[in-house]
Amino acid sequence: LGVQDWLPKPVDADAIAEALSRDMRSGQRPAARVHAVLPAVAGAGSTSVAVTLADLFATEIARPGESVALVDLDFTLGPCGYRLNLSSGLPLDNVIIDPRRIDTELTALIRQRHARGFYVYSYANRTLVTHVNCYEFVLRLLEVLASAHDYIIVDFPYHETDWRQDILTGADSITLVTEANLPAVKHAIDLIQLLASIQQAPDITEVLVNKDKHSFFGGRRLSEDTLRKLFGATPFHFIPLDQATLTDALDRGVPPPMVDGSAEFVKALRGHLRNHLLRDHAQPEVSKS
């Protein structure tokens, strides 16, 4: 009863045996904590958020022996891999044709390990986006990764896909990334309403208003009170615009915390991680050394 697998019907004996064998190899290992990062619009900065969260999980949250994975589901560009200079060059054509080939051994070959300690799964394959097997490929990949890692940060594309809703229902938290302009906020509200209509969607959902700019006297173009009325009961948090840190990180191909761990952008996401993503499970003690 503990076996969780995606087996297409009709199910044959070999597929059942393979699923049972894989589950036995994983032993009693608990399922990974899956944190979804979902952009409201293109260019909202969700990839920068996902990369930074993966780095913070790996360097500040994961205990010895625990592993963190950053999974990039934007197959048109593979932005996470490009940002970190870790794009996988391994061809996946045969795997796309038969997603049942995805197992722990294959994922160990195609993953990239960043120097900061987290694993990156990022592929640029435009044909996969419209392939008939894309749905099964994505679900099976995440299923295998959930048994191999302790924390998974999933970077979603901004556009709708036939697998997005199913992945979101299996997430432990959803971080919705938007900008402080009316079209982006409108799209964020639409997504909040969509998530509310999904019965199995996680209760832990928060909006990050990215690229925030405000002056001491001038305030914000969209005030905090206005956003509170628009987002309703969904909590939100401002992430300040830090162009210098993010540009330097992009040019160097490193996560923003490597450029400046005390940057305002990084500090805001550190607070989001500890106060929001980890609120439902025990947090490790942080060394003061």
mmCIF file of C-alpha atoms in Angstrom:
data_model
loop_
_atom_site.group_PDB
_atom_site.id
_atom_site.type_symbol
_atom_site.label_atom_id
_atom_site.label_comp_id
_atom_site.label_asym_id
_atom_site.label_seq_id
_atom_site.Cartn_x
_atom_site.Cartn_y
_atom_site.Cartn_z
ATOM 1 C CA LEU A 1 0.000 0.000 0.000
ATOM 2 C CA GLY A 2 3.011 2.286 0.319
ATOM 3 C CA VAL A 3 3.885 2.045 -3.357
ATOM 4 C CA GLN A 4 3.333 5.242 -5.330
ATOM 5 C CA ASP A 5 3.924 4.985 -9.063
ATOM 6 C CA TRP A 6 2.464 6.131 -12.345
ATOM 7 C CA LEU A 7 1.566 2.988 -14.277
ATOM 8 C CA PRO A 8 -0.320 3.390 -17.554
ATOM 9 C CA LYS A 9 -3.267 1.090 -18.153
ATOM 10 C CA PRO A 10 -3.370 -1.702 -19.016
ATOM 11 C CA VAL A 11 -0.823 -2.656 -16.347
ATOM 12 C CA ASP A 12 1.450 -5.601 -17.085
ATOM 13 C CA ALA A 13 3.279 -7.850 -14.641
ATOM 14 C CA ASP A 14 6.745 -6.487 -15.468
ATOM 15 C CA ALA A 15 5.670 -2.917 -14.719
ATOM 16 C CA ILE A 16 4.229 -3.954 -11.350
ATOM 17 C CA ALA A 17 7.384 -5.890 -10.470
ATOM 18 C CA GLU A 18 9.557 -2.910 -11.409
ATOM 19 C CA ALA A 19 7.476 -0.544 -9.264
ATOM 20 C CA LEU A 20 7.608 -2.904 -6.274
ATOM 21 C CA SER A 21 11.351 -3.374 -6.667
ATOM 22 C CA ARG A 22 11.954 0.369 -6.786
ATOM 23 C CA ASP A 23 9.831 0.905 -3.676
ATOM 24 C CA MET A 24 11.688 -1.835 -1.801
ATOM 25 C CA ARG A 25 15.027 -0.251 -2.698
ATOM 26 C CA SER A 26 13.862 3.059 -1.285
ATOM 27 C CA GLY A 27 13.009 1.307 2.004
ATOM 28 C CA GLN A 28 11.162 3.390 4.526
ATOM 29 C CA ARG A 29 12.544 6.679 3.247
ATOM 30 C CA PRO A 30 9.929 9.457 3.717
ATOM 31 C CA ALA A 31 8.708 11.349 0.678
ATOM 32 C CA ALA A 32 10.462 14.574 -0.203
ATOM 33 C CA ARG A 33 9.095 17.983 0.706
ATOM 34 C CA VAL A 34 8.055 19.549 -2.604
ATOM 35 C CA HIS A 35 7.953 23.340 -2.870
ATOM 36 C CA ALA A 36 6.456 24.735 -6.078
ATOM 37 C CA VAL A 37 7.498 28.137 -7.456
ATOM 38 C CA LEU A 38 4.810 29.357 -9.854
ATOM 39 C CA PRO A 39 5.084 32.587 -11.910
ATOM 40 C CA ALA A 40 1.953 34.648 -12.456
ATOM 41 C CA VAL A 41 3.377 36.132 -15.664
ATOM 42 C CA ALA A 42 6.466 35.815 -17.824
ATOM 43 C CA GLY A 43 9.419 37.769 -16.472
ATOM 44 C CA ALA A 44 8.159 37.873 -12.877
ATOM 45 C CA GLY A 45 11.505 36.501 -11.678
ATOM 46 C CA SER A 46 10.338 33.098 -10.463
ATOM 47 C CA THR A 47 13.503 31.355 -11.682
ATOM 48 C CA SER A 48 15.697 33.677 -9.604
ATOM 49 C CA VAL A 49 13.448 32.898 -6.640
ATOM 50 C CA ALA A 50 13.638 29.131 -7.230
ATOM 51 C CA VAL A 51 17.439 29.143 -7.639
ATOM 52 C CA THR A 52 17.871 31.203 -4.461
ATOM 53 C CA LEU A 53 15.546 28.953 -2.455
ATOM 54 C CA ALA A 54 17.430 25.848 -3.620
ATOM 55 C CA ASP A 55 20.702 27.422 -2.494
ATOM 56 C CA LEU A 56 19.279 28.420 0.899
ATOM 57 C CA PHE A 57 17.799 24.964 1.459
ATOM 58 C CA ALA A 58 21.144 23.345 0.654
ATOM 59 C CA THR A 59 23.350 25.696 2.676
ATOM 60 C CA GLU A 60 21.130 26.583 5.635
ATOM 61 C CA ILE A 61 18.332 24.029 6.044
ATOM 62 C CA ALA A 62 19.392 20.546 4.897
ATOM 63 C CA ARG A 63 20.991 18.409 7.579
ATOM 64 C CA PRO A 64 24.010 16.181 6.874
ATOM 65 C CA GLY A 65 22.895 13.355 4.639
ATOM 66 C CA GLU A 66 19.885 15.235 3.279
ATOM 67 C CA SER A 67 19.773 16.327 -0.353
ATOM 68 C CA VAL A 68 18.146 19.205 -2.217
ATOM 69 C CA ALA A 69 17.008 19.181 -5.852
ATOM 70 C CA LEU A 70 16.110 22.070 -8.143
ATOM 71 C CA VAL A 71 13.788 20.804 -10.880
ATOM 72 C CA ASP A 72 13.262 23.010 -13.934
ATOM 73 C CA LEU A 73 10.011 22.252 -15.785
ATOM 74 C CA ASP A 74 10.418 24.957 -18.434
ATOM 75 C CA PHE A 75 11.654 22.727 -21.253
ATOM 76 C CA THR A 76 11.589 25.481 -23.863
ATOM 77 C CA LEU A 77 14.706 27.168 -22.441
ATOM 78 C CA GLY A 78 15.815 25.273 -19.350
ATOM 79 C CA PRO A 79 16.417 28.600 -17.560
ATOM 80 C CA CYS A 80 17.684 27.164 -14.271
ATOM 81 C CA GLY A 81 20.479 25.309 -16.019
ATOM 82 C CA TYR A 82 21.457 28.334 -18.078
ATOM 83 C CA ARG A 83 21.506 30.617 -15.054
ATOM 84 C CA LEU A 84 23.811 28.224 -13.218
ATOM 85 C CA ASN A 85 25.793 27.073 -16.279
ATOM 86 C CA LEU A 86 24.692 23.516 -15.547
ATOM 87 C CA SER A 87 22.503 22.583 -18.517
ATOM 88 C CA SER A 88 22.387 18.855 -19.168
ATOM 89 C CA GLY A 89 23.659 17.888 -22.601
ATOM 90 C CA LEU A 90 22.529 14.263 -22.352
ATOM 91 C CA PRO A 91 19.996 13.460 -25.111
ATOM 92 C CA LEU A 92 16.661 12.290 -23.747
ATOM 93 C CA ASP A 93 14.954 11.345 -27.000
ATOM 94 C CA ASN A 94 14.735 7.646 -26.159
ATOM 95 C CA VAL A 95 13.471 8.422 -22.661
ATOM 96 C CA ILE A 96 10.782 10.753 -23.998
ATOM 97 C CA ILE A 97 9.572 8.004 -26.297
ATOM 98 C CA ASP A 98 9.297 5.629 -23.327
ATOM 99 C CA PRO A 99 9.081 7.497 -19.971
ATOM 100 C CA ARG A 100 8.966 4.158 -18.158
ATOM 101 C CA ARG A 101 12.747 4.090 -18.560
ATOM 102 C CA ILE A 102 13.107 6.857 -15.968
ATOM 103 C CA ASP A 103 14.488 5.376 -12.753
ATOM 104 C CA THR A 104 16.960 6.319 -10.028
ATOM 105 C CA GLU A 105 19.915 5.108 -12.092
ATOM 106 C CA LEU A 106 18.965 7.272 -15.073
ATOM 107 C CA THR A 107 18.327 10.395 -12.984
ATOM 108 C CA ALA A 108 21.744 9.934 -11.368
ATOM 109 C CA LEU A 109 23.275 10.193 -14.848
ATOM 110 C CA ILE A 110 21.375 13.239 -16.051
ATOM 111 C CA ARG A 111 21.524 15.413 -12.946
ATOM 112 C CA GLN A 112 24.099 18.141 -12.358
ATOM 113 C CA ARG A 113 25.520 18.886 -8.913
ATOM 114 C CA HIS A 114 26.173 22.497 -8.015
ATOM 115 C CA ALA A 115 29.164 23.415 -5.878
ATOM 116 C CA ARG A 116 26.782 24.734 -3.218
ATOM 117 C CA GLY A 117 25.497 21.218 -2.621
ATOM 118 C CA PHE A 118 22.163 20.993 -4.462
ATOM 119 C CA TYR A 119 21.311 18.989 -7.574
ATOM 120 C CA VAL A 120 19.964 20.567 -10.756
ATOM 121 C CA TYR A 121 17.607 18.867 -13.208
ATOM 122 C CA SER A 122 17.273 21.241 -16.155
ATOM 123 C CA TYR A 123 16.799 20.376 -19.824
ATOM 124 C CA ALA A 124 16.199 22.521 -22.891
ATOM 125 C CA ASN A 125 14.162 20.345 -25.242
ATOM 126 C CA ARG A 126 11.468 22.186 -27.181
ATOM 127 C CA THR A 127 10.059 19.008 -28.722
ATOM 128 C CA LEU A 128 9.208 17.688 -25.262
ATOM 129 C CA VAL A 129 6.782 20.559 -24.614
ATOM 130 C CA THR A 130 4.334 19.366 -27.287
ATOM 131 C CA HIS A 131 5.228 15.657 -27.186
ATOM 132 C CA VAL A 132 2.383 13.264 -26.474
ATOM 133 C CA ASN A 133 4.432 11.719 -23.633
ATOM 134 C CA CYS A 134 5.281 15.002 -21.882
ATOM 135 C CA TYR A 135 2.629 14.457 -19.191
ATOM 136 C CA GLU A 136 3.903 11.002 -18.274
ATOM 137 C CA PHE A 137 7.541 12.146 -18.525
ATOM 138 C CA VAL A 138 7.053 14.960 -15.996
ATOM 139 C CA LEU A 139 5.036 12.937 -13.493
ATOM 140 C CA ARG A 140 7.370 9.960 -13.619
ATOM 141 C CA LEU A 141 10.468 12.171 -13.286
ATOM 142 C CA LEU A 142 9.110 13.867 -10.169
ATOM 143 C CA GLU A 143 7.997 10.552 -8.729
ATOM 144 C CA VAL A 144 11.515 9.137 -9.001
ATOM 145 C CA LEU A 145 13.115 12.329 -7.648
ATOM 146 C CA ALA A 146 10.755 12.336 -4.659
ATOM 147 C CA SER A 147 12.308 9.057 -3.548
ATOM 148 C CA ALA A 148 15.860 10.295 -4.092
ATOM 149 C CA HIS A 149 15.852 13.719 -2.387
ATOM 150 C CA ASP A 150 14.618 15.310 0.814
ATOM 151 C CA TYR A 151 13.731 18.763 -0.532
ATOM 152 C CA ILE A 152 12.588 19.543 -4.063
ATOM 153 C CA ILE A 153 12.100 23.049 -5.443
ATOM 154 C CA VAL A 154 10.103 22.957 -8.683
ATOM 155 C CA ASP A 155 10.389 25.917 -11.059
ATOM 156 C CA PHE A 156 7.239 26.046 -13.224
ATOM 157 C CA PRO A 157 6.876 27.769 -16.614
ATOM 158 C CA TYR A 158 4.482 30.710 -16.723
ATOM 159 C CA HIS A 159 2.182 29.102 -19.305
ATOM 160 C CA GLU A 160 -0.491 26.485 -18.713
ATOM 161 C CA THR A 161 0.338 22.802 -19.235
ATOM 162 C CA ASP A 162 -1.733 19.647 -19.005
ATOM 163 C CA TRP A 163 0.337 18.456 -16.032
ATOM 164 C CA ARG A 164 0.553 21.664 -13.970
ATOM 165 C CA GLN A 165 -2.543 21.076 -11.846
ATOM 166 C CA ASP A 166 -1.565 17.497 -10.997
ATOM 167 C CA ILE A 167 1.908 18.564 -9.875
ATOM 168 C CA LEU A 168 0.533 21.406 -7.763
ATOM 169 C CA THR A 169 -1.840 19.078 -5.921
ATOM 170 C CA GLY A 170 1.159 16.998 -4.839
ATOM 171 C CA ALA A 171 3.195 19.966 -3.576
ATOM 172 C CA ASP A 172 3.667 20.804 0.094
ATOM 173 C CA SER A 173 3.672 24.544 -0.622
ATOM 174 C CA ILE A 174 3.116 26.922 -3.512
ATOM 175 C CA THR A 175 5.005 30.179 -3.880
ATOM 176 C CA LEU A 176 3.257 32.401 -6.420
ATOM 177 C CA VAL A 177 5.608 35.024 -7.881
ATOM 178 C CA THR A 178 4.200 38.225 -9.389
ATOM 179 C CA GLU A 179 5.100 41.873 -9.913
ATOM 180 C CA ALA A 180 3.552 45.051 -8.542
ATOM 181 C CA ASN A 181 1.649 46.076 -11.642
ATOM 182 C CA LEU A 182 -2.044 45.615 -12.336
ATOM 183 C CA PRO A 183 -1.832 43.015 -15.164
ATOM 184 C CA ALA A 184 0.551 40.817 -13.151
ATOM 185 C CA VAL A 185 -1.563 41.155 -10.013
ATOM 186 C CA LYS A 186 -4.681 40.260 -12.022
ATOM 187 C CA HIS A 187 -3.008 37.064 -13.265
ATOM 188 C CA ALA A 188 -1.951 36.273 -9.695
ATOM 189 C CA ILE A 189 -5.558 36.661 -8.509
ATOM 190 C CA ASP A 190 -6.727 34.329 -11.286
ATOM 191 C CA LEU A 191 -4.206 31.708 -10.136
ATOM 192 C CA ILE A 192 -5.259 32.106 -6.501
ATOM 193 C CA GLN A 193 -8.861 31.454 -7.541
ATOM 194 C CA LEU A 194 -7.757 28.457 -9.603
ATOM 195 C CA LEU A 195 -5.863 26.995 -6.657
ATOM 196 C CA ALA A 196 -8.879 27.557 -4.414
ATOM 197 C CA SER A 197 -10.974 25.484 -6.815
ATOM 198 C CA ILE A 198 -8.583 22.527 -6.643
ATOM 199 C CA GLN A 199 -9.744 20.345 -3.772
ATOM 200 C CA GLN A 200 -6.376 18.714 -3.153
ATOM 201 C CA ALA A 201 -4.252 21.851 -3.529
ATOM 202 C CA PRO A 202 -1.952 22.549 -0.559
ATOM 203 C CA ASP A 203 -3.165 25.007 2.055
ATOM 204 C CA ILE A 204 0.254 26.659 2.207
ATOM 205 C CA THR A 205 0.178 29.238 -0.563
ATOM 206 C CA GLU A 206 1.839 32.652 -0.471
ATOM 207 C CA VAL A 207 2.327 35.417 -3.020
ATOM 208 C CA LEU A 208 5.722 37.052 -3.471
ATOM 209 C CA VAL A 209 5.465 40.526 -4.970
ATOM 210 C CA ASN A 210 8.844 40.607 -6.678
ATOM 211 C CA LYS A 211 10.932 43.557 -7.915
ATOM 212 C CA ASP A 212 9.434 45.823 -5.276
ATOM 213 C CA LYS A 213 10.463 49.496 -5.458
ATOM 214 C CA HIS A 214 9.314 52.124 -2.994
ATOM 215 C CA SER A 215 10.579 55.338 -1.508
ATOM 216 C CA PHE A 216 10.345 56.483 2.087
ATOM 217 C CA PHE A 217 8.035 59.363 1.206
ATOM 218 C CA GLY A 218 6.514 58.205 -2.065
ATOM 219 C CA GLY A 219 5.468 54.720 -0.972
ATOM 220 C CA ARG A 220 4.484 52.086 -3.548
ATOM 221 C CA ARG A 221 2.419 52.372 -6.714
ATOM 222 C CA LEU A 222 0.211 49.580 -5.355
ATOM 223 C CA SER A 223 -0.010 50.010 -1.614
ATOM 224 C CA GLU A 224 0.074 47.181 0.870
ATOM 225 C CA ASP A 225 -3.555 47.870 1.823
ATOM 226 C CA THR A 226 -4.621 47.667 -1.828
ATOM 227 C CA LEU A 227 -2.868 44.334 -2.333
ATOM 228 C CA ARG A 228 -4.341 42.995 0.885
ATOM 229 C CA LYS A 229 -7.826 43.714 -0.437
ATOM 230 C CA LEU A 230 -7.023 42.151 -3.813
ATOM 231 C CA PHE A 231 -5.359 38.979 -2.501
ATOM 232 C CA GLY A 232 -7.893 38.440 0.271
ATOM 233 C CA ALA A 233 -6.878 35.766 2.766
ATOM 234 C CA THR A 234 -3.809 34.712 0.770
ATOM 235 C CA PRO A 235 -0.684 36.061 2.508
ATOM 236 C CA PHE A 236 1.826 38.033 0.468
ATOM 237 C CA HIS A 237 5.322 39.348 0.954
ATOM 238 C CA PHE A 238 7.399 41.980 -0.855
ATOM 239 C CA ILE A 239 10.703 40.996 -2.443
ATOM 240 C CA PRO A 240 12.858 44.073 -3.101
ATOM 241 C CA LEU A 241 14.396 44.811 -6.483
ATOM 242 C CA ASP A 242 18.138 44.149 -6.237
ATOM 243 C CA GLN A 243 19.344 44.531 -9.791
ATOM 244 C CA ALA A 244 23.047 44.688 -8.927
ATOM 245 C CA THR A 245 23.072 41.367 -7.052
ATOM 246 C CA LEU A 246 20.912 39.544 -9.588
ATOM 247 C CA THR A 247 22.848 40.813 -12.608
ATOM 248 C CA ASP A 248 26.170 39.837 -11.027
ATOM 249 C CA ALA A 249 24.775 36.381 -10.224
ATOM 250 C CA LEU A 250 23.576 35.939 -13.816
ATOM 251 C CA ASP A 251 26.882 36.993 -15.324
ATOM 252 C CA ARG A 252 28.857 34.687 -13.016
ATOM 253 C CA GLY A 253 26.433 31.770 -13.297
ATOM 254 C CA VAL A 254 25.990 31.425 -9.529
ATOM 255 C CA PRO A 255 23.061 31.661 -7.088
ATOM 256 C CA PRO A 256 22.458 35.180 -5.675
ATOM 257 C CA PRO A 257 23.535 34.174 -2.110
ATOM 258 C CA MET A 258 27.025 33.454 -3.479
ATOM 259 C CA VAL A 259 27.260 37.071 -4.634
ATOM 260 C CA ASP A 260 25.962 38.594 -1.407
ATOM 261 C CA GLY A 261 24.356 36.513 1.308
ATOM 262 C CA SER A 262 23.159 39.646 3.087
ATOM 263 C CA ALA A 263 21.577 41.291 0.028
ATOM 264 C CA GLU A 264 18.011 42.502 0.559
ATOM 265 C CA PHE A 265 16.693 40.073 -2.091
ATOM 266 C CA VAL A 266 18.359 37.134 -0.350
ATOM 267 C CA LYS A 267 17.276 38.213 3.126
ATOM 268 C CA ALA A 268 13.660 38.540 1.996
ATOM 269 C CA LEU A 269 13.664 35.005 0.544
ATOM 270 C CA ARG A 270 15.396 33.663 3.641
ATOM 271 C CA GLY A 271 12.521 35.045 5.687
ATOM 272 C CA HIS A 272 9.985 33.541 3.267
ATOM 273 C CA LEU A 273 11.671 30.152 3.555
ATOM 274 C CA ARG A 274 11.841 30.050 7.354
ATOM 275 C CA ASN A 275 8.537 31.732 8.122
ATOM 276 C CA HIS A 276 6.446 30.174 5.381
ATOM 277 C CA LEU A 277 7.907 27.084 3.718
ATOM 278 C CA LEU A 278 9.135 25.502 6.949
ATOM 279 C CA ARG A 279 6.323 26.463 9.267
ATOM 280 C CA ASP A 280 4.743 22.997 9.220
ATOM 281 C CA HIS A 281 7.826 20.990 10.109
ATOM 282 C CA ALA A 282 10.689 21.296 12.553
ATOM 283 C CA GLN A 283 13.532 23.591 11.557
ATOM 284 C CA PRO A 284 17.150 22.583 12.149
ATOM 285 C CA GLU A 285 19.266 24.527 14.545
ATOM 286 C CA VAL A 286 21.522 27.065 12.861
ATOM 287 C CA SER A 287 25.153 27.245 13.900
ATOM 288 C CA LYS A 288 26.259 30.637 15.157
ATOM 289 C CA SER A 289 29.867 30.046 14.140
#
